[in-house]
Amino acid sequence: MPLAERPLRRLPQLLFGLALYGFSLALLVRASLGVNPWSVLYDGLAKQTPLSFGAISAVVGVLALLGWIPLRQRPTFGTFANIAVLALSSDLGLLVLPPCRGLAARSALLAAGIAVNALAIAVYVGARLGPGPRDGLMTGAAAVTGRSIRSVRTLIELTVLTAGWLLGGRAGVGTVLYALAVGPAAQLLLPRFAYRGAAEPAGPAAPDCPPGAAGGGRPGSGAVEVGQVGAVGAGREVAGPGA
């Protein structure tokens, strides 16, 4: 859906949702109980380079965007906002959130990170301003190969998860809980935030990008990124940005 349609309503929603998503990643990192697959990769690369977690996420986002070229995907304003806002908000979150000690406190941070992440997905996907770079990569690859979005997402996320873990990224029980909980929670919340165009009939709005369609789904054809922008856990799809 074009940015020109009610930008004063949809643009703040997009930016707020993306900022919230980046902050949720910081919560998950500080919990130190495992993060989502893409964040495992960012965490691992951040340990091997002088770049920050947010800077790594931006670099990976740009590289994923370059992968759109052979897939003939077209980025939108939301795609570029995804790269910039997630990088800034995740680094800011890590700056203001101190390292946490104690299993109870870390478990609380993990639960908060998952809940905030699901809310963030519903908010920014609901703005319907296009997919994040990782989501577009997943949905584009699915279209070109003829495989399901679910299978392509699972393959990509397992690849980045393994690479991140080998680099020292934090994978753990939080990674599993994220995969199980974020998709259903985002799907439950999405109808409350999904923008419905003036020309669309009454009824549940169908976001351009479904969280979970490609991963924490939402993209031009639409999947969440999870990230975050995400990637939501494998196997759950929200009908309807990446994070």
PDB file of C-alpha atoms in Angstrom:
ATOM      1  CA  MET A   1       0.000   0.000   0.000  1.00  0.00           C
ATOM      2  CA  PRO A   2       1.516   3.378  -1.024  1.00  0.00           C
ATOM      3  CA  LEU A   3       2.917   5.721   1.604  1.00  0.00           C
ATOM      4  CA  ALA A   4       0.786   8.542   0.176  1.00  0.00           C
ATOM      5  CA  GLU A   5      -2.348   6.989   1.662  1.00  0.00           C
ATOM      6  CA  ARG A   6      -2.859   8.492   5.122  1.00  0.00           C
ATOM      7  CA  PRO A   7       0.855   8.942   5.902  1.00  0.00           C
ATOM      8  CA  LEU A   8       0.168  10.869   9.133  1.00  0.00           C
ATOM      9  CA  ARG A   9      -1.654   7.821  10.457  1.00  0.00           C
ATOM     10  CA  ARG A  10       0.585   5.051   9.145  1.00  0.00           C
ATOM     11  CA  LEU A  11       4.105   6.489   9.239  1.00  0.00           C
ATOM     12  CA  PRO A  12       4.201   7.113  13.024  1.00  0.00           C
ATOM     13  CA  GLN A  13       2.780   3.619  13.544  1.00  0.00           C
ATOM     14  CA  LEU A  14       5.520   2.106  11.389  1.00  0.00           C
ATOM     15  CA  LEU A  15       8.334   3.989  13.122  1.00  0.00           C
ATOM     16  CA  PHE A  16       6.984   3.314  16.600  1.00  0.00           C
ATOM     17  CA  GLY A  17       6.571  -0.383  15.834  1.00  0.00           C
ATOM     18  CA  LEU A  18      10.100  -0.671  14.449  1.00  0.00           C
ATOM     19  CA  ALA A  19      11.571   1.206  17.433  1.00  0.00           C
ATOM     20  CA  LEU A  20       9.665  -1.081  19.766  1.00  0.00           C
ATOM     21  CA  TYR A  21      10.961  -4.103  17.861  1.00  0.00           C
ATOM     22  CA  GLY A  22      14.558  -2.968  18.193  1.00  0.00           C
ATOM     23  CA  PHE A  23      14.067  -2.369  21.918  1.00  0.00           C
ATOM     24  CA  SER A  24      12.589  -5.848  22.304  1.00  0.00           C
ATOM     25  CA  LEU A  25      15.763  -7.299  20.792  1.00  0.00           C
ATOM     26  CA  ALA A  26      17.775  -5.459  23.444  1.00  0.00           C
ATOM     27  CA  LEU A  27      15.567  -7.004  26.141  1.00  0.00           C
ATOM     28  CA  LEU A  28      16.218 -10.470  24.732  1.00  0.00           C
ATOM     29  CA  VAL A  29      19.970  -9.874  24.544  1.00  0.00           C
ATOM     30  CA  ARG A  30      20.127  -8.615  28.149  1.00  0.00           C
ATOM     31  CA  ALA A  31      18.141 -11.652  29.330  1.00  0.00           C
ATOM     32  CA  SER A  32      21.048 -13.826  28.097  1.00  0.00           C
ATOM     33  CA  LEU A  33      18.782 -16.857  27.729  1.00  0.00           C
ATOM     34  CA  GLY A  34      18.763 -17.004  23.948  1.00  0.00           C
ATOM     35  CA  VAL A  35      17.579 -14.662  21.201  1.00  0.00           C
ATOM     36  CA  ASN A  36      15.817 -15.149  17.878  1.00  0.00           C
ATOM     37  CA  PRO A  37      17.785 -16.707  14.964  1.00  0.00           C
ATOM     38  CA  TRP A  38      18.799 -13.482  13.195  1.00  0.00           C
ATOM     39  CA  SER A  39      19.816 -11.922  16.519  1.00  0.00           C
ATOM     40  CA  VAL A  40      21.988 -14.960  17.269  1.00  0.00           C
ATOM     41  CA  LEU A  41      23.852 -14.080  14.079  1.00  0.00           C
ATOM     42  CA  TYR A  42      24.127 -10.375  15.022  1.00  0.00           C
ATOM     43  CA  ASP A  43      25.308 -11.310  18.500  1.00  0.00           C
ATOM     44  CA  GLY A  44      27.940 -13.680  17.137  1.00  0.00           C
ATOM     45  CA  LEU A  45      29.232 -11.179  14.591  1.00  0.00           C
ATOM     46  CA  ALA A  46      29.309  -8.418  17.215  1.00  0.00           C
ATOM     47  CA  LYS A  47      31.618 -10.613  19.303  1.00  0.00           C
ATOM     48  CA  GLN A  48      33.960 -11.139  16.366  1.00  0.00           C
ATOM     49  CA  THR A  49      34.081  -7.556  15.056  1.00  0.00           C
ATOM     50  CA  PRO A  50      34.321  -4.038  16.514  1.00  0.00           C
ATOM     51  CA  LEU A  51      30.802  -3.255  15.282  1.00  0.00           C
ATOM     52  CA  SER A  52      27.829  -2.919  17.627  1.00  0.00           C
ATOM     53  CA  PHE A  53      24.810  -5.222  17.631  1.00  0.00           C
ATOM     54  CA  GLY A  54      22.711  -2.579  15.857  1.00  0.00           C
ATOM     55  CA  ALA A  55      25.396  -1.807  13.290  1.00  0.00           C
ATOM     56  CA  ILE A  56      25.691  -5.514  12.488  1.00  0.00           C
ATOM     57  CA  SER A  57      21.920  -5.740  12.024  1.00  0.00           C
ATOM     58  CA  ALA A  58      22.080  -2.835   9.566  1.00  0.00           C
ATOM     59  CA  VAL A  59      24.957  -4.381   7.606  1.00  0.00           C
ATOM     60  CA  VAL A  60      23.144  -7.721   7.397  1.00  0.00           C
ATOM     61  CA  GLY A  61      19.973  -5.876   6.364  1.00  0.00           C
ATOM     62  CA  VAL A  62      21.793  -4.159   3.497  1.00  0.00           C
ATOM     63  CA  LEU A  63      23.316  -7.463   2.384  1.00  0.00           C
ATOM     64  CA  ALA A  64      19.887  -9.079   2.468  1.00  0.00           C
ATOM     65  CA  LEU A  65      18.541  -6.190   0.430  1.00  0.00           C
ATOM     66  CA  LEU A  66      21.197  -6.795  -2.225  1.00  0.00           C
ATOM     67  CA  GLY A  67      19.812 -10.315  -2.457  1.00  0.00           C
ATOM     68  CA  TRP A  68      16.533  -8.803  -3.656  1.00  0.00           C
ATOM     69  CA  ILE A  69      18.132  -7.812  -6.970  1.00  0.00           C
ATOM     70  CA  PRO A  70      18.186 -11.257  -8.629  1.00  0.00           C
ATOM     71  CA  LEU A  71      14.813 -12.006  -7.022  1.00  0.00           C
ATOM     72  CA  ARG A  72      13.287  -8.881  -8.617  1.00  0.00           C
ATOM     73  CA  GLN A  73      11.904  -7.628  -5.342  1.00  0.00           C
ATOM     74  CA  ARG A  74      11.186  -3.910  -4.966  1.00  0.00           C
ATOM     75  CA  PRO A  75      12.031  -2.196  -1.678  1.00  0.00           C
ATOM     76  CA  THR A  76       9.652   0.314  -0.137  1.00  0.00           C
ATOM     77  CA  PHE A  77      10.006   3.082   2.406  1.00  0.00           C
ATOM     78  CA  GLY A  78       9.261   0.529   5.107  1.00  0.00           C
ATOM     79  CA  THR A  79      12.194  -1.595   3.935  1.00  0.00           C
ATOM     80  CA  PHE A  80      14.748   1.176   4.444  1.00  0.00           C
ATOM     81  CA  ALA A  81      13.105   2.334   7.677  1.00  0.00           C
ATOM     82  CA  ASN A  82      13.398  -1.220   8.948  1.00  0.00           C
ATOM     83  CA  ILE A  83      17.178  -1.213   8.494  1.00  0.00           C
ATOM     84  CA  ALA A  84      17.779   2.187  10.079  1.00  0.00           C
ATOM     85  CA  VAL A  85      15.308   2.205  12.960  1.00  0.00           C
ATOM     86  CA  LEU A  86      16.024  -1.345  14.123  1.00  0.00           C
ATOM     87  CA  ALA A  87      19.747  -0.638  14.224  1.00  0.00           C
ATOM     88  CA  LEU A  88      19.352   2.580  16.201  1.00  0.00           C
ATOM     89  CA  SER A  89      16.693   1.358  18.625  1.00  0.00           C
ATOM     90  CA  SER A  90      18.421  -1.940  19.439  1.00  0.00           C
ATOM     91  CA  ASP A  91      21.710  -0.177  20.194  1.00  0.00           C
ATOM     92  CA  LEU A  92      19.901   2.448  22.265  1.00  0.00           C
ATOM     93  CA  GLY A  93      18.123  -0.291  24.192  1.00  0.00           C
ATOM     94  CA  LEU A  94      21.414  -2.029  24.934  1.00  0.00           C
ATOM     95  CA  LEU A  95      22.848   1.297  26.074  1.00  0.00           C
ATOM     96  CA  VAL A  96      20.092   1.989  28.620  1.00  0.00           C
ATOM     97  CA  LEU A  97      19.496  -1.592  29.791  1.00  0.00           C
ATOM     98  CA  PRO A  98      22.240  -2.831  32.124  1.00  0.00           C
ATOM     99  CA  PRO A  99      23.388  -6.457  32.101  1.00  0.00           C
ATOM    100  CA  CYS A 100      21.047  -8.531  34.231  1.00  0.00           C
ATOM    101  CA  ARG A 101      21.994 -11.106  36.884  1.00  0.00           C
ATOM    102  CA  GLY A 102      19.870 -13.735  38.524  1.00  0.00           C
ATOM    103  CA  LEU A 103      17.688 -16.282  36.757  1.00  0.00           C
ATOM    104  CA  ALA A 104      14.419 -14.747  37.932  1.00  0.00           C
ATOM    105  CA  ALA A 105      15.286 -11.297  36.605  1.00  0.00           C
ATOM    106  CA  ARG A 106      16.617 -12.703  33.349  1.00  0.00           C
ATOM    107  CA  SER A 107      13.484 -14.813  32.895  1.00  0.00           C
ATOM    108  CA  ALA A 108      11.357 -11.691  33.419  1.00  0.00           C
ATOM    109  CA  LEU A 109      13.405  -9.852  30.782  1.00  0.00           C
ATOM    110  CA  LEU A 110      12.961 -12.767  28.378  1.00  0.00           C
ATOM    111  CA  ALA A 111       9.185 -12.804  28.879  1.00  0.00           C
ATOM    112  CA  ALA A 112       9.037  -9.025  28.433  1.00  0.00           C
ATOM    113  CA  GLY A 113      11.198  -9.197  25.306  1.00  0.00           C
ATOM    114  CA  ILE A 114       8.958 -11.814  23.679  1.00  0.00           C
ATOM    115  CA  ALA A 115       5.769  -9.919  24.586  1.00  0.00           C
ATOM    116  CA  VAL A 116       7.104  -6.552  23.375  1.00  0.00           C
ATOM    117  CA  ASN A 117       8.419  -8.174  20.194  1.00  0.00           C
ATOM    118  CA  ALA A 118       4.999  -9.640  19.347  1.00  0.00           C
ATOM    119  CA  LEU A 119       3.344  -6.274  19.981  1.00  0.00           C
ATOM    120  CA  ALA A 120       5.959  -4.508  17.853  1.00  0.00           C
ATOM    121  CA  ILE A 121       5.361  -6.891  14.948  1.00  0.00           C
ATOM    122  CA  ALA A 122       1.615  -6.269  15.071  1.00  0.00           C
ATOM    123  CA  VAL A 123       2.114  -2.494  15.180  1.00  0.00           C
ATOM    124  CA  TYR A 124       4.632  -2.092  12.354  1.00  0.00           C
ATOM    125  CA  VAL A 125       3.197  -4.798  10.106  1.00  0.00           C
ATOM    126  CA  GLY A 126      -0.233  -3.285  10.613  1.00  0.00           C
ATOM    127  CA  ALA A 127       0.992  -0.008   9.117  1.00  0.00           C
ATOM    128  CA  ARG A 128       1.267  -1.855   5.771  1.00  0.00           C
ATOM    129  CA  LEU A 129       4.296   0.016   4.477  1.00  0.00           C
ATOM    130  CA  GLY A 130       6.246  -2.913   3.112  1.00  0.00           C
ATOM    131  CA  PRO A 131       8.568  -5.723   4.188  1.00  0.00           C
ATOM    132  CA  GLY A 132      11.897  -5.645   5.905  1.00  0.00           C
ATOM    133  CA  PRO A 133      14.966  -6.755   3.931  1.00  0.00           C
ATOM    134  CA  ARG A 134      15.128 -10.255   5.445  1.00  0.00           C
ATOM    135  CA  ASP A 135      11.431 -10.879   4.918  1.00  0.00           C
ATOM    136  CA  GLY A 136      11.596  -9.798   1.298  1.00  0.00           C
ATOM    137  CA  LEU A 137      14.561 -12.099   0.789  1.00  0.00           C
ATOM    138  CA  MET A 138      12.567 -15.032   2.144  1.00  0.00           C
ATOM    139  CA  THR A 139       9.369 -14.350   0.221  1.00  0.00           C
ATOM    140  CA  GLY A 140      11.310 -13.596  -2.980  1.00  0.00           C
ATOM    141  CA  ALA A 141      13.270 -16.833  -2.688  1.00  0.00           C
ATOM    142  CA  ALA A 142      10.046 -18.733  -2.134  1.00  0.00           C
ATOM    143  CA  ALA A 143       8.505 -17.199  -5.253  1.00  0.00           C
ATOM    144  CA  VAL A 144      11.547 -17.968  -7.417  1.00  0.00           C
ATOM    145  CA  THR A 145      12.078 -21.528  -6.183  1.00  0.00           C
ATOM    146  CA  GLY A 146       8.425 -22.470  -5.962  1.00  0.00           C
ATOM    147  CA  ARG A 147       8.875 -23.690  -2.389  1.00  0.00           C
ATOM    148  CA  SER A 148       6.600 -22.647   0.456  1.00  0.00           C
ATOM    149  CA  ILE A 149       7.450 -19.550   2.476  1.00  0.00           C
ATOM    150  CA  ARG A 150       7.489 -21.732   5.572  1.00  0.00           C
ATOM    151  CA  SER A 151      10.146 -24.088   4.225  1.00  0.00           C
ATOM    152  CA  VAL A 152      12.311 -21.270   2.835  1.00  0.00           C
ATOM    153  CA  ARG A 153      12.064 -19.344   6.082  1.00  0.00           C
ATOM    154  CA  THR A 154      12.962 -22.401   8.118  1.00  0.00           C
ATOM    155  CA  LEU A 155      15.994 -23.116   5.938  1.00  0.00           C
ATOM    156  CA  ILE A 156      17.276 -19.534   6.094  1.00  0.00           C
ATOM    157  CA  GLU A 157      16.697 -19.190   9.823  1.00  0.00           C
ATOM    158  CA  LEU A 158      18.385 -22.503  10.605  1.00  0.00           C
ATOM    159  CA  THR A 159      21.341 -21.349   8.495  1.00  0.00           C
ATOM    160  CA  VAL A 160      21.722 -17.981  10.242  1.00  0.00           C
ATOM    161  CA  LEU A 161      21.114 -19.584  13.645  1.00  0.00           C
ATOM    162  CA  THR A 162      23.871 -22.141  13.076  1.00  0.00           C
ATOM    163  CA  ALA A 163      26.282 -19.517  11.736  1.00  0.00           C
ATOM    164  CA  GLY A 164      25.578 -17.204  14.651  1.00  0.00           C
ATOM    165  CA  TRP A 165      26.005 -19.982  17.212  1.00  0.00           C
ATOM    166  CA  LEU A 166      29.343 -20.993  15.686  1.00  0.00           C
ATOM    167  CA  LEU A 167      30.451 -17.358  15.982  1.00  0.00           C
ATOM    168  CA  GLY A 168      29.538 -17.287  19.672  1.00  0.00           C
ATOM    169  CA  GLY A 169      25.999 -15.920  19.452  1.00  0.00           C
ATOM    170  CA  ARG A 170      23.617 -16.665  22.319  1.00  0.00           C
ATOM    171  CA  ALA A 171      21.129 -19.399  21.479  1.00  0.00           C
ATOM    172  CA  GLY A 172      19.200 -21.127  24.215  1.00  0.00           C
ATOM    173  CA  VAL A 173      15.820 -21.732  25.758  1.00  0.00           C
ATOM    174  CA  GLY A 174      14.825 -18.189  24.852  1.00  0.00           C
ATOM    175  CA  THR A 175      15.351 -18.995  21.175  1.00  0.00           C
ATOM    176  CA  VAL A 176      12.899 -21.900  21.438  1.00  0.00           C
ATOM    177  CA  LEU A 177      10.333 -19.937  23.466  1.00  0.00           C
ATOM    178  CA  TYR A 178      10.539 -17.080  20.984  1.00  0.00           C
ATOM    179  CA  ALA A 179       9.857 -19.445  18.097  1.00  0.00           C
ATOM    180  CA  LEU A 180       6.860 -20.959  19.860  1.00  0.00           C
ATOM    181  CA  ALA A 181       5.268 -17.804  21.251  1.00  0.00           C
ATOM    182  CA  VAL A 182       5.868 -14.804  18.992  1.00  0.00           C
ATOM    183  CA  GLY A 183       3.952 -15.978  15.920  1.00  0.00           C
ATOM    184  CA  PRO A 184       0.662 -16.779  17.690  1.00  0.00           C
ATOM    185  CA  ALA A 185       0.897 -13.664  19.869  1.00  0.00           C
ATOM    186  CA  ALA A 186       1.537 -11.381  16.884  1.00  0.00           C
ATOM    187  CA  GLN A 187      -1.340 -12.979  14.986  1.00  0.00           C
ATOM    188  CA  LEU A 188      -3.643 -12.360  17.932  1.00  0.00           C
ATOM    189  CA  LEU A 189      -2.647  -8.692  18.175  1.00  0.00           C
ATOM    190  CA  LEU A 190      -2.417  -7.853  14.478  1.00  0.00           C
ATOM    191  CA  PRO A 191      -6.141  -7.193  13.828  1.00  0.00           C
ATOM    192  CA  ARG A 192      -6.061  -4.455  16.459  1.00  0.00           C
ATOM    193  CA  PHE A 193      -3.424  -2.483  14.544  1.00  0.00           C
ATOM    194  CA  ALA A 194      -3.885  -3.423  10.867  1.00  0.00           C
ATOM    195  CA  TYR A 195      -4.666  -0.405   8.692  1.00  0.00           C
ATOM    196  CA  ARG A 196      -7.579  -0.853   6.307  1.00  0.00           C
ATOM    197  CA  GLY A 197      -7.468   1.153   3.093  1.00  0.00           C
ATOM    198  CA  ALA A 198     -10.378   3.383   2.150  1.00  0.00           C
ATOM    199  CA  ALA A 199     -11.178   1.224  -0.883  1.00  0.00           C
ATOM    200  CA  GLU A 200     -11.136  -2.050   1.045  1.00  0.00           C
ATOM    201  CA  PRO A 201     -14.371  -3.717   2.149  1.00  0.00           C
ATOM    202  CA  ALA A 202     -15.328  -4.020   5.780  1.00  0.00           C
ATOM    203  CA  GLY A 203     -13.899  -6.976   7.650  1.00  0.00           C
ATOM    204  CA  PRO A 204     -10.472  -7.953   8.952  1.00  0.00           C
ATOM    205  CA  ALA A 205      -7.751  -5.970   7.226  1.00  0.00           C
ATOM    206  CA  ALA A 206      -5.108  -7.995   5.435  1.00  0.00           C
ATOM    207  CA  PRO A 207      -1.679  -6.481   6.034  1.00  0.00           C
ATOM    208  CA  ASP A 208       0.732  -6.282   3.116  1.00  0.00           C
ATOM    209  CA  CYS A 209       3.264  -8.236   5.168  1.00  0.00           C
ATOM    210  CA  PRO A 210       2.312 -11.094   7.402  1.00  0.00           C
ATOM    211  CA  PRO A 211       4.411 -11.691  10.512  1.00  0.00           C
ATOM    212  CA  GLY A 212       5.377 -15.223  10.265  1.00  0.00           C
ATOM    213  CA  ALA A 213       4.806 -15.589   6.576  1.00  0.00           C
ATOM    214  CA  ALA A 214       8.513 -15.423   6.328  1.00  0.00           C
ATOM    215  CA  GLY A 215       9.696 -14.987   9.721  1.00  0.00           C
ATOM    216  CA  GLY A 216       9.345 -13.118  12.626  1.00  0.00           C
ATOM    217  CA  GLY A 217       6.781 -12.054   8.335  1.00  0.00           C
ATOM    218  CA  ARG A 218       5.721  -9.301   6.413  1.00  0.00           C
ATOM    219  CA  PRO A 219       6.999  -8.229   3.116  1.00  0.00           C
ATOM    220  CA  GLY A 220       6.143  -6.981  -0.288  1.00  0.00           C
ATOM    221  CA  SER A 221       4.457 -10.200  -0.723  1.00  0.00           C
ATOM    222  CA  GLY A 222       4.710 -10.111   2.908  1.00  0.00           C
ATOM    223  CA  ALA A 223       6.313 -11.783   5.835  1.00  0.00           C
ATOM    224  CA  VAL A 224       7.499 -10.687   9.296  1.00  0.00           C
ATOM    225  CA  GLU A 225      11.182 -10.031  10.242  1.00  0.00           C
ATOM    226  CA  VAL A 226      11.273 -10.596  12.384  1.00  0.00           C
ATOM    227  CA  GLY A 227      14.669  -9.732  12.545  1.00  0.00           C
ATOM    228  CA  GLN A 228      12.606  -8.833  13.081  1.00  0.00           C
ATOM    229  CA  VAL A 229      12.087  -7.916  12.092  1.00  0.00           C
ATOM    230  CA  GLY A 230      11.969 -10.573  12.193  1.00  0.00           C
ATOM    231  CA  ALA A 231      11.457 -13.739  12.103  1.00  0.00           C
ATOM    232  CA  VAL A 232       8.729 -15.311  13.908  1.00  0.00           C
ATOM    233  CA  GLY A 233       9.059 -18.936  14.733  1.00  0.00           C
ATOM    234  CA  ALA A 234       8.998 -21.512  12.013  1.00  0.00           C
ATOM    235  CA  GLY A 235       5.647 -22.949  11.182  1.00  0.00           C
ATOM    236  CA  ARG A 236       3.360 -20.067  12.097  1.00  0.00           C
ATOM    237  CA  GLU A 237       1.862 -17.757   9.555  1.00  0.00           C
ATOM    238  CA  VAL A 238      -0.185 -14.627   9.994  1.00  0.00           C
ATOM    239  CA  ALA A 239      -2.461 -14.047   7.079  1.00  0.00           C
ATOM    240  CA  GLY A 240      -2.623 -10.809   5.984  1.00  0.00           C
ATOM    241  CA  PRO A 241       6.156  -6.418   7.170  1.00  0.00           C
ATOM    242  CA  GLY A 242      11.583  -7.843   8.949  1.00  0.00           C
ATOM    243  CA  ALA A 243      11.900  -7.591  11.171  1.00  0.00           C
TER     244      ALA A 243
END
